[in-house]
Amino acid sequence: NIIFMIAIIMGNLVFSQGIEWGNIEQIPVGYQYVIDSNSNGDIIVGGFELNSDYAMQIYYKQNNQDWIEIPGNEQVTIMNGDLLITDTQTIYVCDFAMGLYGTNDLGNSWTGLAELTNEGCSAFNIHESGTFFVGMTYTGIGFIHRSFDNGLSWESIPLPDYDSNYPVEHIEFDSAGNIYLGTINGIYKSSDNGENWQKMNNGINGEHISSIHIDDNNNIYIYTTYSAQSDGMYYSIDNAESWVGIPIPDYYVVDIVTQDNIVLIIDG
C-alpha cells in the first residue's frame, strides 16, 4: 500500500527526527531554497535570504557536522533552478536567467559567466555515465542539451512533438539509467543516454509536469497542470509506459518525495 502525507513548508528550512519538526537555526529564513545531497551524506542548500541584496546564499553540511555558509556566486540568485553536489564535492548551480555555474573548492572560486553555458539554465542533472544534461532557456526550447566533457561543449538534441515556447523543467534518472524529462508538453524518456527520445503521456490529462520524483523502486510520481489550473497527481510502475491517477485533496503540489511506501507532497 502507498501512504500519502501532506507537508506544508514555507520560508524556513526544517528537519525531522521521527514525528518532530524543527527549524535549522544556522540557516536564516529565506526564499527559493533548494537542496541536494550526495552518496557521502554531504548536504548543500542554496537560495537567497529575505534581508539580503538577493545574492546567492549557500550552506553546506558534511555528515553530522555543523552547517557552514560557503561563498556564493554574486552573479547568481538560484531563481527556480537546480542545485547539485557530486560525490567529489563539486557544486553546480543552475540559474534560469544567468546559466550554469560550478565550484570545486566549496565556493572559493566559481566558473565565470558563459563558461559552462552561454544562456539561462532551466534544469540540470548528471547521469551515472558522467554525461551532463541541461535545459537551456532560450535556444533550448524544444531541445535537451548534453555534454560529454563536463560542460565545455554542448550538443542539442531535438525533442519530438514539442509544441511549446518553454524549456525543459525537470531532468531525472532511474536506477536502470533511463532519463526522464518533465516539460510543459509532458514526459519525455530516453533509454540510450539521450540519443533518442519518446513522449510518454499515456494516461495523463494535463501535460505540464510541475513536479516529478522517482523512488528507489523506479516508481515515478508526477504532478501535472493545465495552462491555468491544476490537473492531478499520477504514478507509473512501468517506466512511464502508462500512468494511473492518484486521488489527492485540492492542493498545488510543488514537490514530491518518498520513503519506503510513504509518499509526501509539499503543498505550495
PDB file of C-alpha atoms in Angstrom:
ATOM      1  CA  ASN A   1       0.000   0.000   0.000  1.00  0.00           C
ATOM      2  CA  ILE A   2       1.056   3.588  -0.651  1.00  0.00           C
ATOM      3  CA  ILE A   3       0.504   6.110   2.131  1.00  0.00           C
ATOM      4  CA  PHE A   4       0.173   9.794   1.252  1.00  0.00           C
ATOM      5  CA  MET A   5       1.133  12.584   3.627  1.00  0.00           C
ATOM      6  CA  ILE A   6       0.894  16.353   3.121  1.00  0.00           C
ATOM      7  CA  ALA A   7       3.662  18.706   4.266  1.00  0.00           C
ATOM      8  CA  ILE A   8       3.292  22.476   4.068  1.00  0.00           C
ATOM      9  CA  ILE A   9       6.690  24.121   4.397  1.00  0.00           C
ATOM     10  CA  MET A  10       7.272  27.800   3.658  1.00  0.00           C
ATOM     11  CA  GLY A  11      10.146  30.143   4.434  1.00  0.00           C
ATOM     12  CA  ASN A  12      12.210  28.163   6.916  1.00  0.00           C
ATOM     13  CA  LEU A  13      14.296  25.075   6.282  1.00  0.00           C
ATOM     14  CA  VAL A  14      13.108  22.345   8.628  1.00  0.00           C
ATOM     15  CA  PHE A  15      14.241  18.874   9.604  1.00  0.00           C
ATOM     16  CA  SER A  16      12.538  15.833  11.082  1.00  0.00           C
ATOM     17  CA  GLN A  17      13.590  13.269  13.676  1.00  0.00           C
ATOM     18  CA  GLY A  18      10.628  10.925  13.797  1.00  0.00           C
ATOM     19  CA  ILE A  19       7.427  12.953  14.090  1.00  0.00           C
ATOM     20  CA  GLU A  20       9.045  16.129  15.446  1.00  0.00           C
ATOM     21  CA  TRP A  21       9.982  19.025  13.153  1.00  0.00           C
ATOM     22  CA  GLY A  22      12.259  21.939  13.955  1.00  0.00           C
ATOM     23  CA  ASN A  23      13.989  24.864  12.274  1.00  0.00           C
ATOM     24  CA  ILE A  24      17.647  24.655  11.299  1.00  0.00           C
ATOM     25  CA  GLU A  25      18.847  27.712  13.182  1.00  0.00           C
ATOM     26  CA  GLN A  26      22.136  28.052  11.289  1.00  0.00           C
ATOM     27  CA  ILE A  27      20.212  28.732   8.062  1.00  0.00           C
ATOM     28  CA  PRO A  28      18.244  32.023   8.093  1.00  0.00           C
ATOM     29  CA  VAL A  29      14.716  32.403   6.803  1.00  0.00           C
ATOM     30  CA  GLY A  30      14.956  32.738   3.041  1.00  0.00           C
ATOM     31  CA  TYR A  31      13.331  32.334  -0.330  1.00  0.00           C
ATOM     32  CA  GLN A  32      13.627  29.795  -3.160  1.00  0.00           C
ATOM     33  CA  TYR A  33      15.750  27.387  -1.129  1.00  0.00           C
ATOM     34  CA  VAL A  34      16.706  24.215  -2.993  1.00  0.00           C
ATOM     35  CA  ILE A  35      18.579  21.247  -1.544  1.00  0.00           C
ATOM     36  CA  ASP A  36      20.705  18.308  -2.662  1.00  0.00           C
ATOM     37  CA  SER A  37      22.913  15.609  -1.153  1.00  0.00           C
ATOM     38  CA  ASN A  38      25.486  13.094  -2.362  1.00  0.00           C
ATOM     39  CA  SER A  39      26.170   9.453  -1.508  1.00  0.00           C
ATOM     40  CA  ASN A  40      28.679  10.511   1.171  1.00  0.00           C
ATOM     41  CA  GLY A  41      25.979  12.256   3.197  1.00  0.00           C
ATOM     42  CA  ASP A  42      27.091  15.800   2.319  1.00  0.00           C
ATOM     43  CA  ILE A  43      24.162  18.238   2.042  1.00  0.00           C
ATOM     44  CA  ILE A  44      24.002  21.545   0.184  1.00  0.00           C
ATOM     45  CA  VAL A  45      21.259  24.181   0.473  1.00  0.00           C
ATOM     46  CA  GLY A  46      21.026  27.276  -1.715  1.00  0.00           C
ATOM     47  CA  GLY A  47      18.718  30.229  -2.160  1.00  0.00           C
ATOM     48  CA  PHE A  48      18.716  33.819  -1.018  1.00  0.00           C
ATOM     49  CA  GLU A  49      17.930  35.477   2.260  1.00  0.00           C
ATOM     50  CA  LEU A  50      14.936  37.786   2.582  1.00  0.00           C
ATOM     51  CA  ASN A  51      17.005  40.554   4.204  1.00  0.00           C
ATOM     52  CA  SER A  52      19.920  40.375   1.752  1.00  0.00           C
ATOM     53  CA  ASP A  53      20.605  42.010  -1.592  1.00  0.00           C
ATOM     54  CA  TYR A  54      19.360  38.776  -3.226  1.00  0.00           C
ATOM     55  CA  ALA A  55      22.839  37.419  -3.813  1.00  0.00           C
ATOM     56  CA  MET A  56      23.200  33.641  -3.631  1.00  0.00           C
ATOM     57  CA  GLN A  57      23.357  32.114  -0.158  1.00  0.00           C
ATOM     58  CA  ILE A  58      24.762  28.574   0.147  1.00  0.00           C
ATOM     59  CA  TYR A  59      25.041  26.378   3.228  1.00  0.00           C
ATOM     60  CA  TYR A  60      26.968  23.116   3.425  1.00  0.00           C
ATOM     61  CA  LYS A  61      26.911  20.235   5.886  1.00  0.00           C
ATOM     62  CA  GLN A  62      29.310  17.283   5.909  1.00  0.00           C
ATOM     63  CA  ASN A  63      27.832  14.172   7.529  1.00  0.00           C
ATOM     64  CA  ASN A  64      26.932  15.046  11.134  1.00  0.00           C
ATOM     65  CA  GLN A  65      28.964  18.242  11.360  1.00  0.00           C
ATOM     66  CA  ASP A  66      27.514  21.737  11.745  1.00  0.00           C
ATOM     67  CA  TRP A  67      26.144  23.764   8.852  1.00  0.00           C
ATOM     68  CA  ILE A  68      28.584  26.297   7.417  1.00  0.00           C
ATOM     69  CA  GLU A  69      27.986  29.117   4.959  1.00  0.00           C
ATOM     70  CA  ILE A  70      30.206  28.939   1.887  1.00  0.00           C
ATOM     71  CA  PRO A  71      30.898  31.775  -0.558  1.00  0.00           C
ATOM     72  CA  GLY A  72      28.229  32.083  -3.223  1.00  0.00           C
ATOM     73  CA  ASN A  73      28.462  33.463  -6.721  1.00  0.00           C
ATOM     74  CA  GLU A  74      27.265  37.067  -6.635  1.00  0.00           C
ATOM     75  CA  GLN A  75      26.034  36.841 -10.231  1.00  0.00           C
ATOM     76  CA  VAL A  76      23.529  34.106  -9.383  1.00  0.00           C
ATOM     77  CA  THR A  77      20.369  34.093  -7.257  1.00  0.00           C
ATOM     78  CA  ILE A  78      19.324  30.423  -7.724  1.00  0.00           C
ATOM     79  CA  MET A  79      15.952  31.536  -9.016  1.00  0.00           C
ATOM     80  CA  ASN A  80      13.890  28.459  -9.970  1.00  0.00           C
ATOM     81  CA  GLY A  81      16.983  26.398 -10.725  1.00  0.00           C
ATOM     82  CA  ASP A  82      18.609  23.152  -9.675  1.00  0.00           C
ATOM     83  CA  LEU A  83      21.424  22.735  -7.156  1.00  0.00           C
ATOM     84  CA  LEU A  84      23.686  19.680  -7.279  1.00  0.00           C
ATOM     85  CA  ILE A  85      26.633  18.371  -5.241  1.00  0.00           C
ATOM     86  CA  THR A  86      28.707  15.460  -6.559  1.00  0.00           C
ATOM     87  CA  ASP A  87      30.485  12.791  -4.524  1.00  0.00           C
ATOM     88  CA  THR A  88      33.726  14.756  -5.030  1.00  0.00           C
ATOM     89  CA  GLN A  89      32.046  17.884  -3.561  1.00  0.00           C
ATOM     90  CA  THR A  90      31.828  19.763  -6.845  1.00  0.00           C
ATOM     91  CA  ILE A  91      28.790  22.045  -6.642  1.00  0.00           C
ATOM     92  CA  TYR A  92      26.696  23.148  -9.621  1.00  0.00           C
ATOM     93  CA  VAL A  93      24.115  25.932  -9.576  1.00  0.00           C
ATOM     94  CA  CYS A  94      21.547  26.230 -12.359  1.00  0.00           C
ATOM     95  CA  ASP A  95      20.034  29.717 -12.665  1.00  0.00           C
ATOM     96  CA  PHE A  96      17.109  30.392 -15.014  1.00  0.00           C
ATOM     97  CA  ALA A  97      18.466  33.741 -16.161  1.00  0.00           C
ATOM     98  CA  MET A  98      22.245  33.548 -15.730  1.00  0.00           C
ATOM     99  CA  GLY A  99      23.104  29.937 -16.652  1.00  0.00           C
ATOM    100  CA  LEU A 100      25.094  27.078 -15.119  1.00  0.00           C
ATOM    101  CA  TYR A 101      27.943  27.698 -12.667  1.00  0.00           C
ATOM    102  CA  GLY A 102      30.255  25.354 -10.798  1.00  0.00           C
ATOM    103  CA  THR A 103      32.796  25.300  -7.985  1.00  0.00           C
ATOM    104  CA  ASN A 104      35.165  22.501  -6.958  1.00  0.00           C
ATOM    105  CA  ASP A 105      36.525  24.207  -3.834  1.00  0.00           C
ATOM    106  CA  LEU A 106      33.361  24.833  -1.799  1.00  0.00           C
ATOM    107  CA  GLY A 107      32.718  28.266  -3.243  1.00  0.00           C
ATOM    108  CA  ASN A 108      36.165  29.848  -3.033  1.00  0.00           C
ATOM    109  CA  SER A 109      36.194  30.127  -6.826  1.00  0.00           C
ATOM    110  CA  TRP A 110      33.409  29.767  -9.391  1.00  0.00           C
ATOM    111  CA  THR A 111      33.292  29.314 -13.135  1.00  0.00           C
ATOM    112  CA  GLY A 112      32.714  32.588 -14.936  1.00  0.00           C
ATOM    113  CA  LEU A 113      29.812  33.985 -16.914  1.00  0.00           C
ATOM    114  CA  ALA A 114      29.126  31.814 -20.012  1.00  0.00           C
ATOM    115  CA  GLU A 115      31.992  29.472 -19.129  1.00  0.00           C
ATOM    116  CA  LEU A 116      29.666  26.447 -18.882  1.00  0.00           C
ATOM    117  CA  THR A 117      26.558  27.733 -20.679  1.00  0.00           C
ATOM    118  CA  ASN A 118      26.078  30.939 -22.633  1.00  0.00           C
ATOM    119  CA  GLU A 119      22.421  31.326 -21.633  1.00  0.00           C
ATOM    120  CA  GLY A 120      19.993  30.580 -18.816  1.00  0.00           C
ATOM    121  CA  CYS A 121      19.627  27.142 -17.258  1.00  0.00           C
ATOM    122  CA  SER A 122      16.140  25.778 -16.542  1.00  0.00           C
ATOM    123  CA  ALA A 123      17.169  22.282 -15.362  1.00  0.00           C
ATOM    124  CA  PHE A 124      20.406  20.371 -14.768  1.00  0.00           C
ATOM    125  CA  ASN A 125      21.496  16.878 -13.765  1.00  0.00           C
ATOM    126  CA  ILE A 126      24.436  14.498 -14.217  1.00  0.00           C
ATOM    127  CA  HIS A 127      23.793  10.967 -15.496  1.00  0.00           C
ATOM    128  CA  GLU A 128      25.537   7.922 -13.989  1.00  0.00           C
ATOM    129  CA  SER A 129      27.553   7.744 -17.232  1.00  0.00           C
ATOM    130  CA  GLY A 130      29.021  11.172 -16.426  1.00  0.00           C
ATOM    131  CA  THR A 131      27.020  12.893 -19.158  1.00  0.00           C
ATOM    132  CA  PHE A 132      25.739  16.367 -18.285  1.00  0.00           C
ATOM    133  CA  PHE A 133      22.157  17.195 -19.257  1.00  0.00           C
ATOM    134  CA  VAL A 134      20.792  20.733 -19.195  1.00  0.00           C
ATOM    135  CA  GLY A 135      17.665  22.576 -20.222  1.00  0.00           C
ATOM    136  CA  MET A 136      18.536  25.942 -21.752  1.00  0.00           C
ATOM    137  CA  THR A 137      16.078  28.798 -21.540  1.00  0.00           C
ATOM    138  CA  TYR A 138      16.461  30.425 -24.976  1.00  0.00           C
ATOM    139  CA  THR A 139      17.905  28.280 -27.772  1.00  0.00           C
ATOM    140  CA  GLY A 140      16.919  25.233 -25.730  1.00  0.00           C
ATOM    141  CA  ILE A 141      13.200  25.476 -26.472  1.00  0.00           C
ATOM    142  CA  GLY A 142      12.237  22.081 -27.904  1.00  0.00           C
ATOM    143  CA  PHE A 143      15.678  20.607 -27.192  1.00  0.00           C
ATOM    144  CA  ILE A 144      17.676  18.937 -24.460  1.00  0.00           C
ATOM    145  CA  HIS A 145      21.405  19.671 -24.351  1.00  0.00           C
ATOM    146  CA  ARG A 146      24.050  17.160 -23.298  1.00  0.00           C
ATOM    147  CA  SER A 147      27.791  17.351 -22.711  1.00  0.00           C
ATOM    148  CA  PHE A 148      30.415  14.607 -22.621  1.00  0.00           C
ATOM    149  CA  ASP A 149      33.207  16.935 -21.437  1.00  0.00           C
ATOM    150  CA  ASN A 150      31.864  18.390 -18.162  1.00  0.00           C
ATOM    151  CA  GLY A 151      30.117  21.316 -19.816  1.00  0.00           C
ATOM    152  CA  LEU A 152      32.918  22.573 -22.071  1.00  0.00           C
ATOM    153  CA  SER A 153      30.807  21.862 -25.165  1.00  0.00           C
ATOM    154  CA  TRP A 154      27.135  21.007 -25.664  1.00  0.00           C
ATOM    155  CA  GLU A 155      25.134  19.013 -28.180  1.00  0.00           C
ATOM    156  CA  SER A 156      21.490  19.967 -28.791  1.00  0.00           C
ATOM    157  CA  ILE A 157      19.072  17.068 -29.306  1.00  0.00           C
ATOM    158  CA  PRO A 158      15.521  17.791 -30.537  1.00  0.00           C
ATOM    159  CA  LEU A 159      12.528  16.526 -28.580  1.00  0.00           C
ATOM    160  CA  PRO A 160       9.739  15.085 -30.771  1.00  0.00           C
ATOM    161  CA  ASP A 161       6.338  16.775 -30.986  1.00  0.00           C
ATOM    162  CA  TYR A 162       7.398  19.717 -28.826  1.00  0.00           C
ATOM    163  CA  ASP A 163       4.850  22.488 -29.353  1.00  0.00           C
ATOM    164  CA  SER A 164       5.594  24.999 -26.615  1.00  0.00           C
ATOM    165  CA  ASN A 165       7.816  28.023 -26.089  1.00  0.00           C
ATOM    166  CA  TYR A 166       9.010  26.923 -22.633  1.00  0.00           C
ATOM    167  CA  PRO A 167      12.174  24.928 -21.841  1.00  0.00           C
ATOM    168  CA  VAL A 168      12.683  21.597 -20.076  1.00  0.00           C
ATOM    169  CA  GLU A 169      11.951  21.963 -16.357  1.00  0.00           C
ATOM    170  CA  HIS A 170      12.951  18.619 -14.791  1.00  0.00           C
ATOM    171  CA  ILE A 171      15.679  16.039 -15.509  1.00  0.00           C
ATOM    172  CA  GLU A 172      15.565  12.772 -13.550  1.00  0.00           C
ATOM    173  CA  PHE A 173      17.102   9.277 -13.840  1.00  0.00           C
ATOM    174  CA  ASP A 174      16.060   5.834 -12.657  1.00  0.00           C
ATOM    175  CA  SER A 175      18.408   3.113 -11.433  1.00  0.00           C
ATOM    176  CA  ALA A 176      18.459   1.488 -14.881  1.00  0.00           C
ATOM    177  CA  GLY A 177      19.894   4.650 -16.428  1.00  0.00           C
ATOM    178  CA  ASN A 178      16.701   5.760 -18.174  1.00  0.00           C
ATOM    179  CA  ILE A 179      16.350   9.538 -18.446  1.00  0.00           C
ATOM    180  CA  TYR A 180      13.064  11.359 -17.866  1.00  0.00           C
ATOM    181  CA  LEU A 181      12.336  14.976 -18.744  1.00  0.00           C
ATOM    182  CA  GLY A 182       9.456  16.892 -17.218  1.00  0.00           C
ATOM    183  CA  THR A 183       8.223  19.552 -19.634  1.00  0.00           C
ATOM    184  CA  ILE A 184       5.195  21.675 -20.432  1.00  0.00           C
ATOM    185  CA  ASN A 185       4.420  19.029 -23.091  1.00  0.00           C
ATOM    186  CA  GLY A 186       4.557  16.086 -20.703  1.00  0.00           C
ATOM    187  CA  ILE A 187       7.134  13.375 -20.033  1.00  0.00           C
ATOM    188  CA  TYR A 188       9.981  12.501 -22.400  1.00  0.00           C
ATOM    189  CA  LYS A 189      12.073   9.357 -21.936  1.00  0.00           C
ATOM    190  CA  SER A 190      15.424   8.189 -23.292  1.00  0.00           C
ATOM    191  CA  SER A 191      16.984   4.757 -22.788  1.00  0.00           C
ATOM    192  CA  ASP A 192      20.203   5.437 -24.722  1.00  0.00           C
ATOM    193  CA  ASN A 193      21.878   8.273 -22.792  1.00  0.00           C
ATOM    194  CA  GLY A 194      19.849  10.959 -24.534  1.00  0.00           C
ATOM    195  CA  GLU A 195      20.385   9.931 -28.152  1.00  0.00           C
ATOM    196  CA  ASN A 196      16.676   9.303 -28.834  1.00  0.00           C
ATOM    197  CA  TRP A 197      13.535  10.468 -27.043  1.00  0.00           C
ATOM    198  CA  GLN A 198       9.906   9.363 -26.783  1.00  0.00           C
ATOM    199  CA  LYS A 199       6.916  11.240 -25.400  1.00  0.00           C
ATOM    200  CA  MET A 200       5.319   9.159 -22.617  1.00  0.00           C
ATOM    201  CA  ASN A 201       1.913  10.704 -21.848  1.00  0.00           C
ATOM    202  CA  ASN A 202      -0.400   7.672 -21.937  1.00  0.00           C
ATOM    203  CA  GLY A 203      -2.992   8.292 -19.205  1.00  0.00           C
ATOM    204  CA  ILE A 204      -2.054  11.895 -18.407  1.00  0.00           C
ATOM    205  CA  ASN A 205      -4.622  14.684 -18.813  1.00  0.00           C
ATOM    206  CA  GLY A 206      -2.844  17.955 -18.050  1.00  0.00           C
ATOM    207  CA  GLU A 207       0.551  17.671 -19.710  1.00  0.00           C
ATOM    208  CA  HIS A 208       2.527  20.355 -17.870  1.00  0.00           C
ATOM    209  CA  ILE A 209       4.790  18.429 -15.476  1.00  0.00           C
ATOM    210  CA  SER A 210       5.118  20.636 -12.399  1.00  0.00           C
ATOM    211  CA  SER A 211       6.798  18.023 -10.168  1.00  0.00           C
ATOM    212  CA  ILE A 212       8.437  14.643 -10.705  1.00  0.00           C
ATOM    213  CA  HIS A 213      10.005  12.096  -8.361  1.00  0.00           C
ATOM    214  CA  ILE A 214      11.433   8.599  -8.907  1.00  0.00           C
ATOM    215  CA  ASP A 215      11.667   6.335  -5.859  1.00  0.00           C
ATOM    216  CA  ASP A 216      14.151   3.567  -5.063  1.00  0.00           C
ATOM    217  CA  ASN A 217      11.948   1.001  -6.825  1.00  0.00           C
ATOM    218  CA  ASN A 218      11.800   3.081 -10.033  1.00  0.00           C
ATOM    219  CA  ASN A 219       8.175   4.054  -9.452  1.00  0.00           C
ATOM    220  CA  ILE A 220       7.609   7.502 -10.960  1.00  0.00           C
ATOM    221  CA  TYR A 221       5.350  10.147  -9.419  1.00  0.00           C
ATOM    222  CA  ILE A 222       4.306  13.332 -11.214  1.00  0.00           C
ATOM    223  CA  TYR A 223       2.038  16.308 -10.606  1.00  0.00           C
ATOM    224  CA  THR A 224       0.527  17.928 -13.684  1.00  0.00           C
ATOM    225  CA  THR A 225      -1.327  21.117 -14.548  1.00  0.00           C
ATOM    226  CA  TYR A 226      -3.196  22.682 -17.434  1.00  0.00           C
ATOM    227  CA  SER A 227      -2.344  26.158 -18.717  1.00  0.00           C
ATOM    228  CA  ALA A 228      -4.264  27.930 -15.962  1.00  0.00           C
ATOM    229  CA  GLN A 229      -5.358  25.281 -13.453  1.00  0.00           C
ATOM    230  CA  SER A 230      -4.217  22.159 -11.662  1.00  0.00           C
ATOM    231  CA  ASP A 231      -4.843  18.681 -13.055  1.00  0.00           C
ATOM    232  CA  GLY A 232      -3.712  15.999 -10.636  1.00  0.00           C
ATOM    233  CA  MET A 233      -1.122  13.518  -9.467  1.00  0.00           C
ATOM    234  CA  TYR A 234      -0.128  10.317 -11.280  1.00  0.00           C
ATOM    235  CA  TYR A 235       2.228   7.396 -10.827  1.00  0.00           C
ATOM    236  CA  SER A 236       3.796   4.822 -13.137  1.00  0.00           C
ATOM    237  CA  ILE A 237       5.178   1.381 -12.275  1.00  0.00           C
ATOM    238  CA  ASP A 238       6.225   0.512 -15.843  1.00  0.00           C
ATOM    239  CA  ASN A 239       8.893   3.103 -16.693  1.00  0.00           C
ATOM    240  CA  ALA A 240       6.362   5.720 -17.864  1.00  0.00           C
ATOM    241  CA  GLU A 241       4.670   3.396 -20.368  1.00  0.00           C
ATOM    242  CA  SER A 242       1.356   4.154 -18.629  1.00  0.00           C
ATOM    243  CA  TRP A 243       0.093   6.413 -15.867  1.00  0.00           C
ATOM    244  CA  VAL A 244      -2.503   5.944 -13.126  1.00  0.00           C
ATOM    245  CA  GLY A 245      -4.217   8.860 -11.401  1.00  0.00           C
ATOM    246  CA  ILE A 246      -3.795   9.331  -7.638  1.00  0.00           C
ATOM    247  CA  PRO A 247      -6.692  10.995  -5.785  1.00  0.00           C
ATOM    248  CA  ILE A 248      -5.394  13.843  -3.634  1.00  0.00           C
ATOM    249  CA  PRO A 249      -7.037  16.840  -1.915  1.00  0.00           C
ATOM    250  CA  ASP A 250      -7.235  20.177  -3.676  1.00  0.00           C
ATOM    251  CA  TYR A 251      -3.573  21.081  -3.220  1.00  0.00           C
ATOM    252  CA  TYR A 252      -0.989  22.581  -5.551  1.00  0.00           C
ATOM    253  CA  VAL A 253       1.955  20.203  -5.323  1.00  0.00           C
ATOM    254  CA  VAL A 254       5.385  21.838  -5.556  1.00  0.00           C
ATOM    255  CA  ASP A 255       7.493  18.796  -4.677  1.00  0.00           C
ATOM    256  CA  ILE A 256       7.216  15.052  -4.097  1.00  0.00           C
ATOM    257  CA  VAL A 257       9.435  12.761  -2.011  1.00  0.00           C
ATOM    258  CA  THR A 258       9.121   9.135  -0.902  1.00  0.00           C
ATOM    259  CA  GLN A 259      10.462   6.908   1.838  1.00  0.00           C
ATOM    260  CA  ASP A 260       9.601   3.212   1.891  1.00  0.00           C
ATOM    261  CA  ASN A 261       5.891   3.111   0.971  1.00  0.00           C
ATOM    262  CA  ILE A 262       5.146   6.635   2.160  1.00  0.00           C
ATOM    263  CA  VAL A 263       4.714   9.449  -0.352  1.00  0.00           C
ATOM    264  CA  LEU A 264       4.990  13.024   0.913  1.00  0.00           C
ATOM    265  CA  ILE A 265       3.846  16.004  -1.129  1.00  0.00           C
ATOM    266  CA  ILE A 266       4.706  19.612  -0.369  1.00  0.00           C
ATOM    267  CA  ASP A 267       1.828  21.999  -0.977  1.00  0.00           C
ATOM    268  CA  GLY A 268       2.546  25.464  -2.337  1.00  0.00           C
TER     269      GLY A 268
END
